[in-house]
PDB file of C-alpha atoms in Angstrom:
ATOM      1  CA  UNK A   1      -3.942   5.102  16.758  1.00  0.00           C
ATOM      2  CA  UNK A   2      -3.799   5.956  13.073  1.00  0.00           C
ATOM      3  CA  UNK A   3      -6.948   6.664  11.344  1.00  0.00           C
ATOM      4  CA  UNK A   4      -6.595   5.831   7.254  1.00  0.00           C
ATOM      5  CA  UNK A   5      -8.486   6.200   4.477  1.00  0.00           C
ATOM      6  CA  UNK A   6      -8.441   5.718   0.905  1.00  0.00           C
ATOM      7  CA  UNK A   7      -9.835   6.743  -1.838  1.00  0.00           C
ATOM      8  CA  UNK A   8      -9.158   6.726  -6.077  1.00  0.00           C
ATOM      9  CA  UNK A   9     -10.625   3.033  -6.545  1.00  0.00           C
ATOM     10  CA  UNK A  10     -12.477   2.251 -10.078  1.00  0.00           C
ATOM     11  CA  UNK A  11     -13.384  -0.141 -12.521  1.00  0.00           C
ATOM     12  CA  UNK A  12     -10.256   0.637 -15.821  1.00  0.00           C
ATOM     13  CA  UNK A  13      -9.709  -1.828 -18.438  1.00  0.00           C
ATOM     14  CA  UNK A  14      -6.293  -4.189 -19.239  1.00  0.00           C
ATOM     15  CA  UNK A  15      -3.572  -1.622 -19.389  1.00  0.00           C
ATOM     16  CA  UNK A  16      -5.392   1.113 -18.491  1.00  0.00           C
ATOM     17  CA  UNK A  17      -4.030   3.449 -14.592  1.00  0.00           C
ATOM     18  CA  UNK A  18      -5.003   4.483 -11.477  1.00  0.00           C
ATOM     19  CA  UNK A  19      -4.036   6.864  -8.283  1.00  0.00           C
ATOM     20  CA  UNK A  20      -4.893   5.484  -5.110  1.00  0.00           C
ATOM     21  CA  UNK A  21      -4.488   8.037  -2.331  1.00  0.00           C
ATOM     22  CA  UNK A  22      -4.274   7.674   1.404  1.00  0.00           C
ATOM     23  CA  UNK A  23      -4.766  10.218   3.550  1.00  0.00           C
ATOM     24  CA  UNK A  24      -3.402   9.335   7.546  1.00  0.00           C
ATOM     25  CA  UNK A  25      -5.212  11.544  10.666  1.00  0.00           C
ATOM     26  CA  UNK A  26      -4.745  11.180  14.590  1.00  0.00           C
ATOM     27  CA  UNK A  27      -1.579   9.932  16.117  1.00  0.00           C
ATOM     28  CA  UNK A  28       0.691   9.700  12.571  1.00  0.00           C
ATOM     29  CA  UNK A  29       4.094  10.512  14.988  1.00  0.00           C
ATOM     30  CA  UNK A  30       4.887   7.044  15.678  1.00  0.00           C
ATOM     31  CA  UNK A  31       4.391   6.386  11.590  1.00  0.00           C
ATOM     32  CA  UNK A  32       7.647   4.466   9.586  1.00  0.00           C
ATOM     33  CA  UNK A  33       6.486   2.200   7.755  1.00  0.00           C
ATOM     34  CA  UNK A  34       3.544   2.818   5.324  1.00  0.00           C
ATOM     35  CA  UNK A  35       2.039   0.083   2.931  1.00  0.00           C
ATOM     36  CA  UNK A  36      -0.593  -1.324   0.282  1.00  0.00           C
ATOM     37  CA  UNK A  37      -2.477  -4.464   0.385  1.00  0.00           C
ATOM     38  CA  UNK A  38      -4.544  -6.126  -1.602  1.00  0.00           C
ATOM     39  CA  UNK A  39      -7.208  -8.915  -1.189  1.00  0.00           C
ATOM     40  CA  UNK A  40      -9.290 -10.355  -3.729  1.00  0.00           C
ATOM     41  CA  UNK A  41     -12.323 -12.786  -3.091  1.00  0.00           C
ATOM     42  CA  UNK A  42     -11.329 -16.405  -1.600  1.00  0.00           C
ATOM     43  CA  UNK A  43      -7.870 -15.020  -1.691  1.00  0.00           C
ATOM     44  CA  UNK A  44      -5.053 -14.123   1.323  1.00  0.00           C
ATOM     45  CA  UNK A  45      -3.839 -10.026   1.733  1.00  0.00           C
ATOM     46  CA  UNK A  46      -1.029  -9.436  -0.039  1.00  0.00           C
ATOM     47  CA  UNK A  47       1.319  -6.203   0.873  1.00  0.00           C
ATOM     48  CA  UNK A  48       2.278  -5.067  -2.783  1.00  0.00           C
ATOM     49  CA  UNK A  49       3.888  -2.109  -2.140  1.00  0.00           C
ATOM     50  CA  UNK A  50       5.599  -0.421   0.645  1.00  0.00           C
ATOM     51  CA  UNK A  51       7.231   2.976   1.697  1.00  0.00           C
ATOM     52  CA  UNK A  52       8.993   4.287   3.988  1.00  0.00           C
ATOM     53  CA  UNK A  53       8.082   7.732   5.363  1.00  0.00           C
ATOM     54  CA  UNK A  54      11.478   8.000   6.744  1.00  0.00           C
ATOM     55  CA  UNK A  55      14.494   7.527   5.138  1.00  0.00           C
ATOM     56  CA  UNK A  56      12.137   7.240   1.029  1.00  0.00           C
ATOM     57  CA  UNK A  57      12.858   3.656   0.332  1.00  0.00           C
ATOM     58  CA  UNK A  58      10.278   1.782  -1.630  1.00  0.00           C
ATOM     59  CA  UNK A  59      10.449  -1.782  -2.305  1.00  0.00           C
ATOM     60  CA  UNK A  60       7.520  -3.677  -3.950  1.00  0.00           C
ATOM     61  CA  UNK A  61       6.195  -6.743  -4.507  1.00  0.00           C
ATOM     62  CA  UNK A  62       7.229  -9.009  -7.884  1.00  0.00           C
ATOM     63  CA  UNK A  63       3.815  -8.939  -9.229  1.00  0.00           C
ATOM     64  CA  UNK A  64       3.575  -5.272  -9.632  1.00  0.00           C
ATOM     65  CA  UNK A  65       7.218  -4.314  -9.433  1.00  0.00           C
ATOM     66  CA  UNK A  66       7.334  -1.803 -12.965  1.00  0.00           C
ATOM     67  CA  UNK A  67       4.063  -1.350 -13.122  1.00  0.00           C
ATOM     68  CA  UNK A  68       2.840   0.116  -9.314  1.00  0.00           C
ATOM     69  CA  UNK A  69       5.249   3.116  -7.786  1.00  0.00           C
ATOM     70  CA  UNK A  70       4.032   4.046  -4.340  1.00  0.00           C
ATOM     71  CA  UNK A  71       5.416   7.749  -2.962  1.00  0.00           C
ATOM     72  CA  UNK A  72       4.918  10.588  -0.396  1.00  0.00           C
ATOM     73  CA  UNK A  73       2.430  13.582  -0.561  1.00  0.00           C
ATOM     74  CA  UNK A  74       3.785  16.413   1.091  1.00  0.00           C
ATOM     75  CA  UNK A  75       3.358  15.302   4.511  1.00  0.00           C
ATOM     76  CA  UNK A  76       4.119  11.238   5.632  1.00  0.00           C
ATOM     77  CA  UNK A  77      -0.023  11.840   5.697  1.00  0.00           C
ATOM     78  CA  UNK A  78      -0.380  11.821   2.760  1.00  0.00           C
ATOM     79  CA  UNK A  79       0.944   7.836   0.529  1.00  0.00           C
ATOM     80  CA  UNK A  80      -0.183   7.149  -3.168  1.00  0.00           C
ATOM     81  CA  UNK A  81      -0.378   4.447  -5.236  1.00  0.00           C
ATOM     82  CA  UNK A  82       0.415   5.133  -8.629  1.00  0.00           C
ATOM     83  CA  UNK A  83      -0.864   1.597 -10.599  1.00  0.00           C
ATOM     84  CA  UNK A  84      -0.101   1.298 -14.521  1.00  0.00           C
ATOM     85  CA  UNK A  85      -0.253  -0.609 -17.281  1.00  0.00           C
ATOM     86  CA  UNK A  86      -3.202  -2.334 -15.011  1.00  0.00           C
ATOM     87  CA  UNK A  87      -4.548  -6.646 -15.406  1.00  0.00           C
ATOM     88  CA  UNK A  88      -7.350  -7.998 -14.389  1.00  0.00           C
ATOM     89  CA  UNK A  89      -5.251 -10.186 -12.011  1.00  0.00           C
ATOM     90  CA  UNK A  90      -4.799  -6.482 -10.139  1.00  0.00           C
ATOM     91  CA  UNK A  91      -8.279  -6.595  -9.367  1.00  0.00           C
ATOM     92  CA  UNK A  92      -9.139  -6.890  -5.520  1.00  0.00           C
ATOM     93  CA  UNK A  93      -9.575  -4.651  -2.357  1.00  0.00           C
ATOM     94  CA  UNK A  94      -6.908  -2.434  -2.445  1.00  0.00           C
ATOM     95  CA  UNK A  95      -6.027  -0.917   1.496  1.00  0.00           C
ATOM     96  CA  UNK A  96      -3.201   1.043   3.185  1.00  0.00           C
ATOM     97  CA  UNK A  97      -1.555   0.457   6.296  1.00  0.00           C
ATOM     98  CA  UNK A  98       0.132   2.142   8.770  1.00  0.00           C
ATOM     99  CA  UNK A  99       3.124   0.833  11.710  1.00  0.00           C
ATOM    100  CA  UNK A 100       2.906   3.479  14.348  1.00  0.00           C
ATOM    101  CA  UNK A 101       6.084   2.209  16.368  1.00  0.00           C
ATOM    102  CA  UNK A 102       9.070   3.468  13.941  1.00  0.00           C
ATOM    103  CA  UNK A 103       9.764  -0.053  12.780  1.00  0.00           C
ATOM    104  CA  UNK A 104      11.386  -0.118   9.369  1.00  0.00           C
ATOM    105  CA  UNK A 105       9.709  -1.496   6.355  1.00  0.00           C
ATOM    106  CA  UNK A 106      12.815  -3.757   5.664  1.00  0.00           C
ATOM    107  CA  UNK A 107      14.414  -5.457   7.947  1.00  0.00           C
ATOM    108  CA  UNK A 108      17.302  -7.544   6.940  1.00  0.00           C
ATOM    109  CA  UNK A 109      16.063  -8.151   3.534  1.00  0.00           C
ATOM    110  CA  UNK A 110      12.715  -8.994   4.565  1.00  0.00           C
ATOM    111  CA  UNK A 111       9.481  -6.533   4.204  1.00  0.00           C
ATOM    112  CA  UNK A 112       7.160  -5.699   7.379  1.00  0.00           C
ATOM    113  CA  UNK A 113       4.485  -8.682   7.045  1.00  0.00           C
ATOM    114  CA  UNK A 114       0.372  -8.330   7.625  1.00  0.00           C
ATOM    115  CA  UNK A 115       0.741  -8.906  11.378  1.00  0.00           C
ATOM    116  CA  UNK A 116       3.130  -6.387  11.804  1.00  0.00           C
ATOM    117  CA  UNK A 117       1.161  -3.593  10.492  1.00  0.00           C
ATOM    118  CA  UNK A 118      -1.250  -1.640  13.543  1.00  0.00           C
ATOM    119  CA  UNK A 119      -3.686   0.846  11.703  1.00  0.00           C
ATOM    120  CA  UNK A 120      -5.487  -0.394   8.466  1.00  0.00           C
ATOM    121  CA  UNK A 121      -8.025   1.848   6.395  1.00  0.00           C
ATOM    122  CA  UNK A 122     -11.751  -0.037   5.000  1.00  0.00           C
ATOM    123  CA  UNK A 123      -9.881  -0.075   1.196  1.00  0.00           C
ATOM    124  CA  UNK A 124     -10.942   0.697  -1.457  1.00  0.00           C
ATOM    125  CA  UNK A 125     -12.238  -1.808  -4.672  1.00  0.00           C
ATOM    126  CA  UNK A 126     -10.387  -1.994  -8.166  1.00  0.00           C
ATOM    127  CA  UNK A 127     -11.348  -3.632 -10.956  1.00  0.00           C
ATOM    128  CA  UNK A 128      -9.829  -4.164 -14.128  1.00  0.00           C
ATOM    129  CA  UNK A 129     -11.521  -6.079 -16.959  1.00  0.00           C
ATOM    130  CA  UNK A 130     -10.235  -7.578 -20.102  1.00  0.00           C
TER     131      UNK A 130
END
């Protein structure tokens, strides 16, 4: 099992920036795809950014493309999400997720879905005010 802990959330005004961090520990050897998901109250959880830790490919939801950047730290045990030009609709609980069987993020142009991820962090709240 991979243990994931997020940090970096907070409250910002529209147009501002935040950087989220995800620290992974435990059985990380089998991890390939890691991702950031978000869930607003009363809404389904959605994947916003995906990172393949082996080939370094990054993928984004259309709603955040051009504004968010997912990246890996010095080792695969750290994942970042740089969020720029934040909008009120970005307000949500952001969670880090890991697929721990070595699966790649993009399978035939289809990104992994929520059930494909094995381990989840507790989340960090991001609130964007207008």
